[in-house]
Tab-separated table of C-alpha atoms and ligand atoms in Angstrom:
chain	number	residue	atom	x	y	z
T	1	MET	CA	32.471	-14.058	-9.550
T	2	ASN	CA	30.143	-14.041	-12.877
T	3	ILE	CA	30.705	-11.676	-15.538
T	4	ILE	CA	27.263	-9.909	-16.660
T	5	ARG	CA	26.940	-8.880	-20.322
T	6	LYS	CA	24.188	-7.470	-21.070
T	7	PRO	CA	22.399	-6.019	-24.469
T	8	SER	CA	21.734	-2.385	-24.396
T	9	TRP	CA	18.492	-2.894	-24.915
T	10	ALA	CA	17.603	-4.898	-21.747
T	11	ILE	CA	18.505	-1.514	-19.733
T	12	PRO	CA	15.259	0.468	-18.603
T	13	GLU	CA	13.956	3.035	-21.010
T	14	SER	CA	13.135	5.932	-20.690
T	15	GLU	CA	10.113	7.699	-22.598
T	16	ALA	CA	11.569	6.430	-26.122
T	17	THR	CA	9.002	2.933	-24.581
T	18	PRO	CA	5.898	3.257	-26.728
T	19	GLU	CA	3.237	2.927	-24.035
T	20	HIS	CA	0.308	0.835	-24.297
T	21	VAL	CA	-1.579	1.477	-21.836
T	22	PHE	CA	-5.207	0.725	-23.784
T	23	LEU	CA	-7.319	2.010	-21.177
T	24	ASN	CA	-10.364	-0.602	-20.747
T	25	ARG	CA	-12.365	1.618	-18.383
T	26	ARG	CA	-15.527	-0.561	-16.897
T	27	THR	CA	-16.923	1.505	-14.192
T	28	PHE	CA	-19.530	0.261	-12.107
T	29	LEU	CA	-18.977	2.484	-9.147
T	30	ALA	CA	-22.113	0.935	-8.017
T	31	GLY	CA	-20.763	-2.323	-7.418
T	32	ILE	CA	-18.050	-1.075	-5.064
T	33	ALA	CA	-20.090	1.387	-3.925
T	34	GLY	CA	-20.513	-0.666	-0.413
T	35	THR	CA	-16.960	-1.134	0.476
T	36	GLY	CA	-15.751	2.204	1.272
T	37	VAL	CA	-12.143	1.612	-0.725
T	38	LEU	CA	-12.361	3.965	-2.973
T	39	LEU	CA	-15.251	6.623	-2.500
T	40	GLY	CA	-13.958	9.804	-3.254
T	41	SER	CA	-11.889	8.750	-5.806
T	42	GLY	CA	-13.812	8.572	-8.941
T	43	LEU	CA	-11.924	5.235	-9.954
T	44	GLY	CA	-14.404	2.213	-11.921
T	45	MET	CA	-12.399	-0.708	-10.636
T	46	ARG	CA	-12.274	-4.480	-11.739
T	47	PRO	CA	-9.405	-6.632	-11.628
T	48	ALA	CA	-7.795	-6.932	-14.684
T	49	PHE	CA	-7.186	-10.556	-14.047
T	50	ALA	CA	-9.872	-11.988	-11.213
T	51	GLU	CA	-8.656	-15.211	-9.571
T	52	THR	CA	-9.794	-16.452	-6.632
T	53	ASP	CA	-7.120	-15.644	-3.540
T	54	PRO	CA	-7.046	-17.255	0.010
T	55	SER	CA	-6.445	-13.938	1.882
T	56	ALA	CA	-9.068	-11.919	-0.322
T	57	GLY	CA	-10.978	-11.882	2.534
T	58	LEU	CA	-9.347	-10.192	4.373
T	59	TYR	CA	-9.426	-6.836	1.937
T	60	PRO	CA	-10.335	-4.098	2.045
T	61	VAL	CA	-8.788	-2.803	5.052
T	62	GLU	CA	-9.074	0.238	7.119
T	63	ARG	CA	-7.147	3.360	5.122
T	64	ASN	CA	-4.979	4.917	7.036
T	65	PRO	CA	-6.043	8.836	6.696
T	66	ALA	CA	-2.430	9.748	7.527
T	67	PHE	CA	-1.198	9.012	4.128
T	68	THR	CA	-3.326	11.316	1.720
T	69	LEU	CA	-2.219	12.644	-1.975
T	70	ASP	CA	-1.871	15.434	-4.146
T	71	ARG	CA	-3.310	14.022	-6.794
T	72	ASP	CA	-6.326	11.875	-8.124
T	73	LEU	CA	-5.432	8.231	-7.646
T	74	THR	CA	-4.106	6.075	-10.963
T	75	GLU	CA	-6.865	3.892	-12.706
T	76	GLU	CA	-6.722	0.320	-11.734
T	77	ASP	CA	-6.452	-0.695	-14.671
T	78	ALA	CA	-3.969	1.931	-16.411
T	79	ALA	CA	-1.972	0.080	-13.473
T	80	SER	CA	-1.902	-3.009	-13.245
T	81	THR	CA	-1.660	-3.192	-17.659
T	82	TYR	CA	2.053	-1.389	-17.308
T	83	ASN	CA	3.949	-2.848	-14.405
T	84	ASN	CA	7.971	-3.744	-14.449
T	85	PHE	CA	8.636	-7.606	-13.512
T	86	TYR	CA	11.540	-8.674	-15.675
T	87	GLU	CA	11.651	-11.968	-14.031
T	88	PHE	CA	8.758	-11.962	-17.002
T	89	GLY	CA	10.057	-9.953	-19.651
T	90	SER	CA	11.894	-6.541	-19.985
T	91	HIS	CA	8.812	-4.956	-21.119
T	92	LYS	CA	5.933	-3.334	-19.761
T	93	GLN	CA	2.923	-5.926	-20.560
T	94	ILE	CA	4.233	-8.975	-18.663
T	95	ALA	CA	0.441	-9.254	-16.281
T	96	PRO	CA	-0.585	-12.001	-18.832
T	97	LEU	CA	2.793	-13.780	-18.339
T	98	ALA	CA	2.846	-13.138	-14.539
T	99	GLN	CA	-0.414	-15.069	-13.903
T	100	LYS	CA	1.818	-18.561	-14.029
T	101	LEU	CA	3.656	-17.254	-10.915
T	102	PRO	CA	2.107	-20.055	-7.819
T	103	ILE	CA	1.478	-17.476	-4.932
T	104	ARG	CA	0.595	-20.892	-2.676
T	105	PRO	CA	2.147	-22.186	-0.522
T	106	TRP	CA	4.851	-19.136	0.007
T	107	THR	CA	7.108	-18.722	2.614
T	108	VAL	CA	9.409	-15.546	3.240
T	109	THR	CA	12.516	-16.791	5.424
T	110	ILE	CA	13.351	-14.399	7.711
T	111	ASP	CA	17.801	-14.634	8.655
T	112	GLY	CA	21.535	-13.240	9.021
T	113	LEU	CA	21.920	-11.023	11.931
T	114	VAL	CA	18.849	-11.781	14.000
T	115	ASP	CA	17.642	-13.079	17.346
T	116	ASN	CA	14.458	-14.004	15.413
T	117	PRO	CA	15.458	-16.545	12.470
T	118	GLN	CA	12.588	-17.500	11.139
T	119	VAL	CA	10.353	-18.905	7.782
T	120	LEU	CA	6.876	-17.565	8.094
T	121	ASP	CA	4.066	-18.719	5.725
T	122	ILE	CA	2.473	-15.692	3.868
T	123	ASP	CA	-1.003	-16.299	5.491
T	124	ASP	CA	0.548	-16.281	8.981
T	125	ILE	CA	2.600	-13.318	8.023
T	126	LEU	CA	-0.938	-11.523	7.261
T	127	ALA	CA	-3.136	-13.026	10.219
T	128	LYS	CA	-0.203	-11.523	12.622
T	129	MET	CA	0.402	-8.313	10.841
T	130	PRO	CA	-2.007	-4.798	11.470
T	131	LEU	CA	-2.970	-4.436	7.888
T	132	GLU	CA	-3.687	-1.032	6.581
T	133	GLU	CA	-4.642	0.940	3.479
T	134	ARG	CA	-2.207	4.023	2.587
T	135	LEU	CA	-2.291	6.105	-0.239
T	136	TYR	CA	1.176	6.581	-2.085
T	137	ARG	CA	3.078	8.369	-5.148
T	138	HIS	CA	4.770	6.147	-7.067
T	139	ARG	CA	7.903	7.352	-9.223
T	140	CYS	CA	9.608	5.193	-11.468
T	141	VAL	CA	13.157	5.656	-12.412
T	142	GLU	CA	12.089	5.944	-15.914
T	143	ALA	CA	10.103	8.805	-15.532
T	144	TRP	CA	6.664	7.568	-15.461
T	145	ALA	CA	4.507	7.703	-12.322
T	146	MET	CA	1.575	6.125	-10.612
T	147	ALA	CA	-0.651	7.006	-7.429
T	148	VAL	CA	-2.077	3.962	-5.864
T	149	PRO	CA	-4.003	2.276	-2.603
T	150	TRP	CA	-1.398	-0.523	-1.093
T	151	SER	CA	-2.689	-2.593	1.395
T	152	GLY	CA	-0.159	-4.077	4.161
T	153	PHE	CA	1.670	-3.158	7.167
T	154	GLN	CA	4.671	-0.895	7.847
T	155	MET	CA	8.208	-2.693	7.640
T	156	SER	CA	9.172	-1.239	10.911
T	157	GLU	CA	6.215	-4.976	12.237
T	158	LEU	CA	8.720	-6.901	10.238
T	159	VAL	CA	12.025	-5.424	11.775
T	160	LYS	CA	11.065	-6.097	14.978
T	161	LEU	CA	9.083	-9.736	14.385
T	162	ALA	CA	13.506	-10.069	13.416
T	163	SER	CA	14.671	-8.532	16.157
T	164	PRO	CA	17.751	-7.112	14.189
T	165	LYS	CA	21.012	-7.554	16.069
T	166	PRO	CA	23.429	-4.605	17.095
T	167	GLU	CA	25.418	-5.299	14.368
T	168	ALA	CA	23.399	-5.423	11.811
T	169	LYS	CA	22.903	-2.273	9.928
T	170	TYR	CA	21.143	-3.237	6.742
T	171	VAL	CA	17.804	-5.422	5.078
T	172	ARG	CA	18.606	-7.803	1.864
T	173	PHE	CA	15.608	-8.726	-0.264
T	174	GLU	CA	15.607	-11.215	-2.828
T	175	THR	CA	12.486	-12.644	-4.812
T	176	PHE	CA	11.891	-15.845	-6.057
T	177	LEU	CA	13.834	-17.898	-8.780
T	178	ASP	CA	12.009	-20.184	-10.521
T	179	PRO	CA	12.859	-19.808	-14.285
T	180	SER	CA	10.559	-22.654	-15.248
T	181	VAL	CA	7.162	-20.062	-14.386
T	182	ALA	CA	9.105	-16.702	-15.257
T	183	SER	CA	10.570	-17.201	-18.333
T	184	GLY	CA	12.721	-13.709	-17.843
T	185	GLN	CA	14.453	-16.025	-15.351
T	186	LYS	CA	16.293	-17.777	-18.117
T	187	GLN	CA	17.930	-14.773	-19.312
T	188	SER	CA	21.591	-15.886	-17.863
T	189	TRP	CA	22.742	-11.578	-18.687
T	190	TYR	CA	20.934	-11.292	-15.112
T	191	PRO	CA	22.206	-11.739	-11.879
T	192	TRP	CA	19.114	-13.782	-10.987
T	193	PRO	CA	17.420	-13.560	-8.575
T	194	TYR	CA	16.133	-10.146	-8.163
T	195	VAL	CA	18.056	-8.350	-5.192
T	196	GLU	CA	17.287	-4.998	-2.937
T	197	GLY	CA	18.817	-3.312	0.221
T	198	MET	CA	18.342	-0.886	2.371
T	199	THR	CA	19.405	0.689	5.760
T	200	ILE	CA	17.622	-0.794	8.994
T	201	ASP	CA	16.982	2.893	9.397
T	202	GLU	CA	15.304	3.059	6.438
T	203	ALA	CA	13.634	0.145	6.628
T	204	ASN	CA	12.369	1.644	10.293
T	205	ASN	CA	10.716	5.025	8.679
T	206	GLU	CA	6.966	5.081	8.439
T	207	LEU	CA	6.746	5.505	4.914
T	208	ALA	CA	8.870	1.826	4.720
T	209	PHE	CA	5.465	-0.193	3.664
T	210	VAL	CA	5.747	-3.880	2.840
T	211	ALA	CA	2.122	-4.596	0.164
T	212	THR	CA	0.419	-7.277	0.356
T	213	GLY	CA	-2.485	-5.652	-1.375
T	214	ILE	CA	-3.711	-2.751	-3.547
T	215	TYR	CA	-7.107	-1.589	-4.653
T	216	GLY	CA	-8.738	-3.126	-1.733
T	217	LYS	CA	-8.242	-6.592	-2.546
T	218	PRO	CA	-5.125	-8.949	-2.475
T	219	LEU	CA	-1.884	-8.066	-4.828
T	220	ALA	CA	-2.525	-9.159	-8.220
T	221	LYS	CA	0.707	-11.136	-9.328
T	222	GLN	CA	1.889	-8.393	-11.645
T	223	PHE	CA	2.289	-6.065	-8.584
T	224	GLY	CA	4.810	-8.932	-6.853
T	225	ALA	CA	2.195	-10.944	-4.784
T	226	PRO	CA	1.691	-12.332	-2.492
T	227	ILE	CA	4.669	-9.470	-0.708
T	228	ARG	CA	6.307	-6.546	-2.193
T	229	MET	CA	7.937	-3.964	-0.989
T	230	VAL	CA	6.881	-0.109	-1.364
T	231	MET	CA	9.492	3.000	-0.998
T	232	PRO	CA	7.650	5.890	-2.067
T	233	TRP	CA	10.548	7.943	-1.798
T	234	LYS	CA	13.225	6.211	-3.904
T	235	TYR	CA	12.801	5.261	-7.702
T	236	GLY	CA	10.983	2.035	-8.131
T	237	PHE	CA	13.096	-0.699	-8.495
T	238	LYS	CA	14.069	-0.237	-4.925
T	239	SER	CA	10.217	-1.713	-4.480
T	240	ILE	CA	11.241	-5.159	-4.474
T	241	LYS	CA	8.213	-7.672	-5.877
T	242	SER	CA	7.578	-11.281	-4.635
T	243	ILE	CA	10.173	-11.102	-1.279
T	244	VAL	CA	10.981	-14.924	-0.232
T	245	ARG	CA	13.804	-14.064	1.684
T	246	VAL	CA	14.650	-10.551	4.386
T	247	SER	CA	17.988	-10.771	5.485
T	248	PHE	CA	19.327	-8.534	8.309
T	249	THR	CA	23.453	-7.648	7.644
T	250	ASP	CA	26.024	-5.569	8.310
T	251	GLN	CA	27.119	-5.615	4.339
T	252	ARG	CA	25.581	-3.374	2.044
T	253	PRO	CA	23.663	-5.367	-0.202
T	254	VAL	CA	24.864	-5.030	-4.011
T	255	SER	CA	21.227	-4.437	-5.755
T	256	PHE	CA	19.948	-6.358	-8.904
T	257	TRP	CA	20.432	-2.799	-11.147
T	258	GLU	CA	23.356	-1.740	-9.086
T	259	GLU	CA	25.140	-5.167	-10.223
T	260	ILE	CA	23.915	-4.805	-13.610
T	261	GLN	CA	24.541	-0.599	-14.612
T	262	GLY	CA	26.150	0.561	-11.149
T	263	LYS	CA	26.601	4.292	-13.110
T	264	GLU	CA	23.047	4.822	-13.798
T	265	TYR	CA	21.193	3.152	-10.866
T	266	GLY	CA	22.597	3.142	-7.570
T	267	PHE	CA	22.261	2.064	-3.702
T	268	TRP	CA	20.570	5.410	-2.572
T	269	ALA	CA	18.092	6.101	-5.173
T	270	ASN	CA	16.343	8.501	-4.000
T	271	VAL	CA	14.170	10.284	-6.157
T	272	ASN	CA	15.091	14.214	-7.387
T	273	PRO	CA	14.141	16.220	-10.064
T	274	SER	CA	17.589	17.867	-10.524
T	275	VAL	CA	19.332	14.792	-10.826
T	276	PRO	CA	19.643	13.476	-14.254
T	277	HIS	CA	19.595	9.900	-15.103
T	278	PRO	CA	22.689	9.826	-17.164
T	279	ARG	CA	20.420	9.454	-20.290
T	280	TRP	CA	17.447	11.518	-19.625
T	281	SER	CA	16.024	13.872	-17.228
T	282	GLN	CA	13.676	13.450	-13.931
T	283	ALA	CA	12.376	16.836	-13.972
T	284	SER	CA	9.275	15.769	-14.874
T	285	GLU	CA	7.259	12.541	-15.111
T	286	ARG	CA	4.369	11.230	-17.170
T	287	LEU	CA	0.692	10.174	-15.185
T	288	LEU	CA	-0.152	6.421	-16.122
T	289	GLY	CA	-3.312	6.225	-17.908
T	290	THR	CA	-3.549	10.179	-18.326
T	291	ASP	CA	-1.655	12.314	-20.673
T	292	GLN	CA	-0.671	14.234	-17.660
T	293	ARG	CA	2.687	15.833	-17.014
T	294	ARG	CA	3.399	16.948	-13.473
T	295	ASN	CA	7.077	18.183	-11.842
T	296	THR	CA	8.496	15.406	-10.010
T	297	MET	CA	9.251	16.269	-6.384
T	298	LEU	CA	12.176	16.080	-4.180
T	299	TYR	CA	11.906	13.124	-2.111
T	300	ASN	CA	9.149	11.898	-4.426
T	301	GLY	CA	7.002	14.534	-2.354
T	302	TYR	CA	8.253	12.775	1.217
T	303	GLU	CA	10.837	15.294	2.452
T	304	GLU	CA	9.877	15.700	5.137
T	305	GLN	CA	9.334	12.162	6.353
T	306	VAL	CA	13.031	11.084	5.156
T	307	ALA	CA	15.006	13.930	4.527
T	308	HIS	CA	16.591	13.518	7.921
T	309	LEU	CA	17.569	9.987	7.137
T	310	TYR	CA	20.103	11.378	5.156
T	311	LYS	CA	21.863	14.144	6.865
T	312	ASP	CA	25.924	14.332	6.833
T	313	MET	CA	26.292	11.993	3.780
T	314	GLU	CA	26.889	14.480	1.237
T	315	GLY	CA	30.061	11.933	0.203
T	316	GLU	CA	27.307	9.314	-1.175
T	317	LEU	CA	24.981	9.197	-4.592
T	318	LEU	CA	21.990	9.721	-2.011
T	319	PHE	CA	20.102	10.390	-6.519
T	320	MET	CA	21.276	7.670	-8.434
E	1	MTE	N1	11.274	-8.739	-8.729
E	1	MTE	C1	11.593	-7.331	-9.210
E	1	MTE	N2	11.069	-6.330	-8.685
E	1	MTE	C2	10.687	-5.518	-9.248
E	1	MTE	C3	10.776	-4.552	-10.561
E	1	MTE	C4	11.223	-6.329	-11.311
E	1	MTE	O1	11.552	-6.439	-12.359
E	1	MTE	N3	11.271	-7.352	-10.094
E	1	MTE	N4	10.828	-3.986	-11.543
E	1	MTE	C5	10.727	-2.668	-10.518
E	1	MTE	C6	10.725	-1.338	-10.470
E	1	MTE	S1	11.870	-1.145	-12.239
E	1	MTE	C7	9.196	-0.824	-10.489
E	1	MTE	S2	9.171	0.997	-11.050
E	1	MTE	C8	8.355	-1.276	-9.939
E	1	MTE	C9	7.300	-1.231	-10.656
E	1	MTE	O2	5.756	-1.947	-9.636
E	1	MTE	P1	4.634	-1.894	-10.414
E	1	MTE	O3	4.481	-3.184	-11.579
E	1	MTE	O4	3.478	-2.420	-9.575
E	1	MTE	O5	4.103	-0.281	-11.160
E	1	MTE	O6	8.284	-2.529	-9.499
E	1	MTE	C10	10.362	-2.965	-8.857
E	1	MTE	N5	10.026	-4.423	-7.965
E	2	MO	MO1	11.117	1.363	-12.117
């Protein structure tokens, strides 16, 4: 049994963290006009860290019009230069460091209480799954937010592929473990690898999404390439990056942040403006790449789609 001891500065900070989002706007809308990806968004786009990815030819994928937004998309330069990816450091400027992550070959192991345990190659997953684009809000527990176009597939497709046994109640996800490329993983007070979890009902909700791309391209490494979760009604730490293992279990998984600081980061972590974090308010959020704030929305604005999942769960700490 590990006793986790960690310095207090290793805990996610709220607005105390100075922002270093230097927008380096390089607009050449003309260059993407033919792609249809971001038309109407007003974004100029260019990859912050261009690199050839073997799946590049798959994107852009068709946008699913069912998932629209109440706000502008975040500029790609802002979203891709301000990231949480503790494997590469406990600060936001991890993008250059994350480029060290090798993303081929890459496999995802599906195991546990399933009829179809298997090891899937990332390119087979990409070939097999119905890829689409969705515009989602994202709300970090630290009170910053963004709105981005994810590409990928609905998580329920992966559940179907695994075919969980009736005893399975939860899905547990694991990120890669390789301290030789991710120097943050040499910090032994963290319980590596990063783990997250959800119920199978949550995984089967139509909003639960597996992202393999963003901004009409394969995921840049700092976003959690080559495959990550997106749970838009929950605080961002639930959206685990660079997944190598998906296990179906009858035990509620203990997630990375819950293990570190369970009183501040719980299992459910649903967004709620009126339940403050023990160290800061969640009433409003800062929009990345702008100087604007907005009021936080219950379930990050997805109440209609997800509130039913939490009926009759009054005893649970649903909002931390
Ligand atoms: N493996 C892993 N996944 C992770 C994290 C992390 O540090 N490691 N950070 C989480 C947090 S706190 C947030 S807000 C989002 C940030 O996603 P983004 O950097 O793509 O915006 O990733 C989540 N997934
Ligand atoms: Mo976060």
